[in-house]
Amino acid sequence: MKIESDFLKLGLFSPRRQGNQLNLGIIAGTLLAAVFTALVFFAFNDVRGEAADGSATWRNILLAVGGLATVVGVLTILRAITTGIRAIAMEVWIRRMGEGDLDYKVPMEGEDEITAIADSLEELRQRSIRVVRLNLVEKLASDLQAKNDELEEVLAQLHQAQDQIVTRQKLAELGELTAGVAHEIKNPLNFMRNFSEATDELLVELRETIEELDDEDRKAVGQIVDDIASNLMRIEAHGLRADRIVNDMLSLGGSGGKFESTDINEIVSLFASLAYNGSKAMHPELQLIIQEDLDPNAGEVTVIAGDIGRVVLNMVNNSCYATDEKRLAVGDGYDDYLPIVWLQTERRRDRLEIRVRDNGTGIEPDIMGKIFNPFFTTKPTDKGTGLGLSLANDIVREHGGSIEPKSQPGEYTEMVVSIPIR
Ligand SMILES: Nc1ncnc2c1ncn2[C@@H]1O[C@H](COP(=O)(O)OP(=O)(O)OP(=O)(O)O)[C@@H](O)[C@H]1O
Ligand SMILES: [Mg+2]
C-alpha cells in the first residue's frame, strides 16, 4: 500500500510542469520589474512636472509601490530559479535510479512538494536496495543449491568409485589368499594322501594275514587294526584343518561375519602363514622368517574370526613388503640382513594384544599420521592401493579396539592391536 502511494506521489513529479512553473515565475518577476520601471518613470516625470507646487507625496507613493513590486519580482524570480534547479536535480536522480544506480541520491530539505517527492524517492530507493539484496541472496541461495547438488553427485560418484576400489582390493586380497590357501592346503592334503596310501597297504596286508589266521597272527591283525584306526584319526584331523582353512578363506572373501568364540593364536598363526605363502607365491624370491611368540593363555576370544584374520593378513603383507624392500637394498649396508616378522599375542586382564613386528624399512615420522588414511600408500600403484591399514583400522574399531603403530625408520615397525575381551 505504502509503496503504491509513493509511486502516486512520484507520478505527480513532472519536469515539464516544473519547467512551466519556472517560466511562469520568470514571466511574473519580469512583469513586476516592468511595473516598477514604469512607476519610476512616471514618478520622475512627475518630479519634473509637479516640482513647482513642491508636492512629493504622489511621487513617494509611486516609488514605494514600485520598490515593493521589485522586491516581490526578484523574490519570485529567485524562487522560480531555485525550484528549477531542484527539479533538475530530482530529474537526474530519477533517471539514474531508472538506470539502476541505487547509490545516487540528492539530499533535499524544506516543506514543499519537491521535498515530499524527494522523501518518497528516498523511501523507494531504500526499498529497491532491499529488493536487490533479497534478489541477490535468492540468487546466491539458488547458486549454492546448484553447487550442492553438483557436489552431492560428485560425492555419490566418489562413493561408487571407492566401493569399486574396495571390491578390487578385496579381490586382490582374495587372490593372494587363494595362493596362500593353495599352499596351506597342500600340506594337510599330502598327509591325508600319504596316510591313506599307507592304510591301503595295511589293508592289503590285513587281508593276506586274515587268510592264514592262527592265534599269533590274530595278535598281529589287532596291531594292524590299531594302526589303521590311528591313521584314519589323522586323516580326519587333517581333513578338518583343510576344511577350516577353506572356511576362513570364504569368510574373508565376504563380509558380515559373526562374532564368535575364536582361538586367537590359531587365527593369527594361520593368517600370517596365508599372507606369507601368498606373498611367496607371487614373489618366489621372498625370504622371511616368521617367529611366533603366542601366549598359551590367549585362549578363546569373541571376535569376527575372518575379520581379525584379515587384520593380521594385511599387517604381515606390509611386513613382507617392508622387509623385502630392505633386503633388496643390499649394498646400502644391509648385506647381512635377515628379514624377520615377529607375531606375538598376549592376554591381559581385560584385553587381548596382537603384535606384528618386522625389521623392515620402518615408517618415517612425517607419514606416520597418514598410514591409516584410506588410499594412502607409498607403494607403486600396482603394488598397493593404500587400503590395507584403513580396513584393518575399521575392523579393529568395530571390535571396540585400537591399533597403535610404532616405528624407527630403517630399524623396525610394530603394529600393536588391542581388542577388549567381551
Ligand atoms: N610394516 C611396515 N613397514 C613400513 N611401512 C609400512 C608398514 N606398514 C605400513 N606401512 C606404510 O603405510 C602405508 C599404508 O599401508 P596400507 O597397508 O594401508 O597400504 P599399502 O600397503 O600401501 O597398500 P595395500 O595394503 O592396499 O596393498 C604403506 O604404503 C607404507 O608406506
Ligand atoms: Mg598394505
XYZ file of C-alpha atoms and ligand atoms in Angstrom:
454
model
C 0.000 0.000 0.000
C 2.737 2.406 1.062
C 4.796 1.732 -1.984
C 1.782 2.460 -4.230
C 1.250 5.835 -2.585
C 4.967 6.514 -3.109
C 4.520 5.825 -6.775
C 1.434 8.073 -6.893
C 3.372 10.915 -5.334
C 6.248 10.331 -7.707
C 3.782 10.360 -10.557
C 2.993 13.964 -9.566
C 6.528 14.945 -10.387
C 6.642 16.254 -13.903
C 9.713 18.043 -15.248
C 7.514 19.807 -17.797
C 5.226 21.135 -15.085
C 8.262 22.223 -13.115
C 9.599 23.931 -16.263
C 6.257 25.682 -16.771
C 6.301 26.877 -13.180
C 9.826 28.197 -13.718
C 8.743 30.038 -16.850
C 5.670 31.473 -15.097
C 7.879 32.653 -12.195
C 10.268 34.378 -14.550
C 7.424 35.993 -16.531
C 5.729 37.155 -13.301
C 9.011 38.534 -11.970
C 9.718 40.319 -15.284
C 6.193 41.817 -15.305
C 6.646 43.073 -11.782
C 10.039 44.553 -12.734
C 8.355 46.242 -15.720
C 5.685 47.660 -13.411
C 8.451 49.048 -11.210
C 10.267 50.621 -14.177
C 7.020 52.237 -15.377
C 6.303 53.562 -11.920
C 9.806 55.021 -11.552
C 9.468 56.569 -14.982
C 6.141 58.192 -14.042
C 7.452 59.266 -10.676
C 10.394 61.182 -12.177
C 8.278 62.743 -14.865
C 6.042 63.797 -12.091
C 9.026 65.275 -10.195
C 9.822 67.408 -13.163
C 6.131 68.401 -13.835
C 4.964 68.851 -10.259
C 8.166 70.319 -8.713
C 6.678 73.725 -8.947
C 3.986 73.110 -6.373
C 6.556 71.224 -4.260
C 4.249 68.196 -3.687
C 6.297 64.936 -3.433
C 3.516 62.751 -1.969
C 2.355 61.211 -5.263
C 5.924 60.558 -6.276
C 6.764 58.833 -2.954
C 3.727 56.558 -3.201
C 4.709 55.553 -6.722
C 8.289 54.881 -5.574
C 7.110 52.746 -2.599
C 4.708 50.636 -4.722
C 7.414 50.264 -7.384
C 10.002 49.175 -4.735
C 7.602 46.602 -3.334
C 6.868 45.259 -6.805
C 10.622 44.957 -7.422
C 11.250 43.034 -4.195
C 8.333 40.661 -4.913
C 9.520 40.291 -8.515
C 13.131 39.476 -7.527
C 11.957 37.014 -4.854
C 9.621 35.336 -7.351
C 12.438 35.016 -9.889
C 14.844 33.611 -7.232
C 12.273 31.086 -6.020
C 11.495 30.054 -9.573
C 15.219 29.514 -10.264
C 15.789 27.505 -7.029
C 12.746 25.350 -7.760
C 14.019 24.822 -11.270
C 17.456 23.729 -10.062
C 15.921 21.289 -7.541
C 13.590 19.938 -10.217
C 16.576 19.285 -12.475
C 18.406 17.539 -9.587
C 15.295 15.391 -8.982
C 15.070 14.512 -12.631
C 18.740 13.448 -12.664
C 18.106 11.352 -9.544
C 15.051 9.655 -11.038
C 16.868 8.978 -14.303
C 19.886 7.439 -12.547
C 17.624 5.317 -10.379
C 15.845 4.192 -13.532
C 19.228 3.155 -14.920
C 19.761 1.036 -11.806
C 22.148 3.338 -9.911
C 20.818 2.953 -6.369
C 23.831 4.595 -4.726
C 22.987 8.040 -6.105
C 20.767 10.324 -4.045
C 20.178 14.048 -3.632
C 19.553 15.364 -0.118
C 16.579 17.793 -0.092
C 15.298 19.891 2.760
C 12.201 22.007 3.112
C 8.421 21.776 3.239
C 7.495 21.987 -0.401
C 6.211 19.477 -2.926
C 9.687 18.631 -4.268
C 10.980 17.731 -0.782
C 7.925 15.467 -0.226
C 8.599 13.764 -3.531
C 12.328 13.501 -2.669
C 11.358 11.745 0.610
C 9.239 9.262 -1.344
C 12.030 8.750 -3.821
C 14.443 8.065 -0.986
C 11.959 5.583 0.522
C 11.658 3.915 -2.863
C 15.464 3.836 -3.212
C 15.783 2.088 0.172
C 13.124 -0.451 -0.792
C 14.768 -1.069 -4.128
C 18.100 -1.666 -2.360
C 16.366 -4.179 -0.073
C 14.731 -5.906 -3.040
C 18.044 -6.023 -4.910
C 19.731 -7.506 -1.834
C 16.930 -10.020 -1.445
C 17.247 -10.997 -5.093
C 20.978 -11.340 -4.631
C 20.510 -13.561 -1.589
C 17.946 -15.650 -3.501
C 20.328 -15.959 -6.429
C 23.199 -16.906 -4.140
C 20.977 -19.464 -2.404
C 19.958 -20.984 -5.715
C 23.599 -20.974 -6.934
C 24.572 -22.637 -3.671
C 21.836 -25.228 -4.079
C 23.061 -25.955 -7.613
C 26.653 -26.308 -6.356
C 25.408 -28.509 -3.528
C 23.569 -30.780 -5.964
C 26.719 -30.938 -8.076
C 28.828 -31.833 -5.026
C 26.368 -34.495 -3.942
C 26.564 -36.037 -7.368
C 30.383 -35.979 -7.263
C 30.255 -37.477 -3.764
C 27.968 -40.266 -4.962
C 30.383 -40.952 -7.832
C 33.254 -40.930 -5.360
C 31.465 -43.409 -3.110
C 30.822 -45.611 -6.098
C 34.485 -45.412 -7.158
C 35.547 -46.115 -3.579
C 33.257 -49.150 -3.418
C 34.744 -50.408 -6.649
C 38.275 -49.949 -5.327
C 37.401 -51.666 -2.051
C 35.914 -54.539 -4.026
C 39.069 -54.668 -6.147
C 41.186 -54.622 -3.005
C 39.129 -57.469 -1.576
C 39.546 -59.403 -4.805
C 43.298 -58.763 -4.744
C 43.400 -59.943 -1.136
C 41.392 -62.954 -2.174
C 43.857 -63.653 -4.980
C 46.803 -63.554 -2.584
C 44.814 -65.552 -0.123
C 43.964 -68.201 -2.647
C 47.661 -68.613 -3.390
C 48.286 -68.880 0.364
C 45.422 -71.303 0.810
C 46.653 -73.448 -2.071
C 49.988 -73.747 -0.317
C 48.465 -74.275 3.126
C 46.030 -76.861 1.972
C 48.697 -78.831 0.134
C 50.281 -79.866 3.417
C 47.270 -81.454 5.100
C 46.255 -82.977 1.787
C 49.701 -84.525 1.390
C 49.384 -86.012 4.838
C 45.985 -87.351 4.003
C 47.257 -88.901 0.765
C 50.284 -90.490 2.415
C 48.282 -91.877 5.279
C 45.535 -93.219 3.085
C 48.143 -94.880 0.848
C 49.732 -96.393 3.925
C 46.309 -97.502 5.091
C 45.641 -99.132 1.741
C 48.848 -101.104 2.034
C 47.931 -102.095 5.581
C 44.562 -103.305 4.403
C 46.169 -105.476 1.740
C 48.438 -106.844 4.424
C 45.438 -107.411 6.666
C 43.593 -109.405 4.030
C 46.578 -111.637 3.428
C 47.108 -112.123 7.122
C 43.478 -112.948 7.868
C 43.599 -115.833 5.352
C 46.233 -117.687 7.327
C 44.917 -116.739 10.689
C 46.172 -118.506 13.849
C 46.447 -117.191 17.372
C 49.730 -115.452 16.912
C 48.581 -113.805 13.736
C 45.413 -112.608 15.333
C 47.590 -110.501 17.611
C 49.331 -109.110 14.568
C 45.956 -108.304 12.992
C 44.965 -106.472 16.145
C 48.113 -104.390 15.813
C 47.361 -103.544 12.181
C 43.802 -102.586 13.002
C 45.098 -100.229 15.678
C 47.419 -98.634 13.148
C 44.612 -98.229 10.648
C 42.435 -96.604 13.291
C 45.216 -94.214 14.215
C 45.825 -93.321 10.567
C 42.165 -92.710 9.999
C 42.132 -90.362 13.004
C 44.982 -88.386 11.493
C 43.279 -88.254 8.137
C 40.194 -86.888 9.844
C 42.166 -84.272 11.796
C 43.959 -83.004 8.684
C 40.723 -83.087 6.715
C 39.144 -80.875 9.382
C 42.080 -78.485 9.203
C 41.751 -78.225 5.428
C 38.062 -77.574 5.911
C 38.736 -74.782 8.413
C 41.219 -73.094 6.087
C 38.697 -73.060 3.277
C 36.006 -71.724 5.639
C 38.274 -68.940 6.855
C 39.081 -68.060 3.305
C 35.397 -67.877 2.447
C 34.622 -65.719 5.471
C 37.426 -63.381 4.408
C 36.042 -63.134 0.867
C 32.691 -61.887 2.027
C 31.855 -59.506 4.819
C 29.282 -59.716 7.574
C 30.913 -62.498 9.629
C 29.587 -63.195 13.097
C 31.169 -62.550 16.475
C 32.038 -65.942 17.876
C 34.402 -67.521 20.317
C 37.673 -67.925 18.421
C 41.062 -69.482 19.118
C 43.110 -66.305 18.630
C 46.510 -67.967 18.343
C 45.263 -70.261 15.626
C 43.780 -67.370 13.633
C 46.949 -65.238 13.985
C 49.205 -68.106 13.012
C 47.043 -69.268 10.124
C 46.542 -65.849 8.542
C 50.188 -64.858 8.964
C 51.088 -68.054 7.191
C 48.463 -67.345 4.478
C 49.927 -63.876 3.963
C 53.474 -65.183 3.819
C 52.639 -68.028 1.451
C 50.532 -65.678 -0.680
C 53.428 -63.222 -0.970
C 55.887 -66.025 -1.572
C 53.675 -67.467 -4.317
C 53.738 -64.099 -6.062
C 57.389 -63.283 -5.341
C 59.256 -66.599 -5.079
C 62.500 -64.772 -4.226
C 60.925 -63.517 -0.949
C 62.886 -64.535 2.144
C 61.355 -64.184 5.544
C 61.463 -65.856 8.889
C 58.244 -65.798 10.887
C 58.825 -66.066 14.617
C 55.819 -66.788 16.778
C 55.564 -65.897 20.437
C 51.942 -66.759 21.110
C 50.546 -66.551 24.621
C 49.347 -70.065 25.630
C 46.728 -68.282 27.758
C 45.375 -66.240 24.846
C 42.645 -68.836 24.512
C 39.242 -68.135 23.032
C 38.126 -64.556 22.432
C 34.831 -63.426 20.953
C 35.680 -61.802 17.619
C 34.739 -61.964 13.953
C 37.401 -64.527 13.134
C 37.731 -63.810 9.408
C 37.992 -60.060 10.040
C 40.712 -60.363 12.695
C 42.479 -62.745 10.327
C 42.291 -60.049 7.694
C 43.920 -57.526 10.035
C 46.844 -59.911 10.586
C 46.972 -60.711 6.865
C 47.242 -57.033 5.916
C 49.907 -56.363 8.528
C 52.017 -59.352 7.614
C 51.652 -58.411 3.924
C 53.037 -54.966 4.794
C 55.862 -56.610 6.736
C 56.686 -58.891 3.785
C 56.910 -55.819 1.551
C 58.924 -53.709 4.006
C 61.450 -56.451 4.764
C 61.797 -57.333 1.097
C 62.436 -53.687 0.214
C 65.199 -53.624 2.795
C 66.619 -56.953 1.611
C 66.722 -55.664 -1.961
C 68.611 -52.594 -0.803
C 71.795 -54.654 -0.385
C 74.820 -52.524 -0.900
C 73.122 -49.956 1.268
C 74.596 -51.581 4.355
C 72.086 -54.440 4.625
C 74.288 -57.271 3.271
C 73.916 -59.433 6.376
C 70.284 -58.631 6.685
C 67.926 -61.361 7.899
C 64.248 -60.409 7.318
C 62.124 -61.380 10.319
C 58.486 -60.935 11.298
C 57.532 -61.499 14.940
C 53.989 -62.435 15.843
C 53.005 -62.023 19.429
C 49.760 -62.472 21.324
C 49.208 -61.557 24.930
C 46.106 -61.866 27.033
C 45.850 -59.057 29.576
C 43.192 -58.733 32.222
C 40.540 -57.054 30.099
C 42.031 -57.076 26.627
C 43.930 -59.046 24.085
C 47.015 -57.713 22.324
C 48.257 -58.874 18.971
C 51.651 -57.513 17.853
C 53.056 -57.762 14.360
C 56.641 -56.530 14.254
C 59.169 -56.545 11.439
C 62.728 -55.384 10.977
C 61.953 -53.813 7.580
C 62.295 -50.279 6.250
C 60.289 -48.649 9.055
C 57.953 -45.655 8.722
C 59.159 -42.043 8.546
C 57.627 -39.855 11.290
C 56.164 -37.386 8.774
C 53.884 -40.036 7.235
C 53.063 -41.835 10.484
C 49.876 -39.768 10.892
C 48.603 -40.758 7.447
C 49.090 -44.519 7.245
C 45.502 -45.271 8.345
C 44.007 -42.865 5.795
C 42.139 -44.669 3.025
C 44.218 -44.720 -0.181
C 47.387 -43.503 1.490
C 50.261 -45.513 0.105
C 53.963 -45.086 -0.559
C 53.976 -48.079 -2.884
C 53.794 -48.014 -6.688
C 50.203 -48.230 -7.974
C 50.492 -51.880 -8.957
C 51.805 -52.828 -5.507
C 49.402 -51.110 -3.120
C 46.107 -49.263 -3.004
C 46.584 -47.847 0.487
C 43.500 -49.594 1.869
C 45.095 -52.354 3.952
C 45.612 -50.457 7.205
C 42.459 -48.375 6.751
C 40.378 -51.578 6.524
C 42.323 -53.100 9.426
C 41.613 -49.994 11.488
C 37.876 -50.155 10.667
C 37.755 -53.804 11.700
C 39.596 -53.261 14.989
C 37.354 -50.286 15.817
C 34.304 -52.419 15.101
C 35.676 -54.709 17.807
C 35.956 -51.702 20.154
C 39.736 -51.801 19.973
C 42.599 -49.738 18.563
C 45.843 -50.071 16.631
C 48.991 -48.341 17.830
C 51.792 -48.108 15.275
C 55.398 -47.810 16.444
C 58.430 -47.458 14.249
C 62.040 -46.455 13.949
C 62.897 -45.654 10.312
C 65.419 -48.123 8.924
C 65.025 -50.329 12.008
C 61.594 -51.727 12.697
C 57.805 -51.329 12.529
C 55.424 -52.713 15.099
C 51.638 -52.686 14.976
C 50.012 -53.227 18.344
C 46.382 -54.312 18.017
C 44.446 -54.079 21.250
C 40.974 -55.641 21.494
C 38.792 -55.592 24.594
C 37.766 -59.053 25.768
C 33.982 -59.362 25.788
N 55.344 -52.742 8.238
C 55.507 -51.591 7.571
N 56.738 -51.116 7.287
C 56.915 -49.969 6.604
N 55.914 -49.187 6.148
C 54.650 -49.601 6.394
C 54.371 -50.798 7.102
N 53.035 -50.938 7.205
C 52.500 -49.862 6.574
N 53.459 -49.060 6.078
C 53.257 -47.778 5.367
O 51.897 -47.430 5.436
C 51.351 -47.271 4.131
C 49.892 -47.670 4.148
O 49.772 -49.053 4.374
P 48.479 -49.817 3.874
O 48.594 -51.247 4.246
O 47.263 -49.086 4.325
O 48.518 -49.636 2.308
P 49.519 -50.294 1.275
O 50.208 -51.450 1.900
O 50.365 -49.226 0.715
O 48.534 -50.804 0.154
P 47.554 -52.083 0.290
O 47.638 -52.590 1.683
O 46.204 -51.544 -0.036
O 48.061 -53.034 -0.714
C 52.243 -48.108 3.247
O 52.203 -47.675 1.900
C 53.612 -47.901 3.888
O 54.162 -46.683 3.498
Mg 49.134 -52.924 2.989
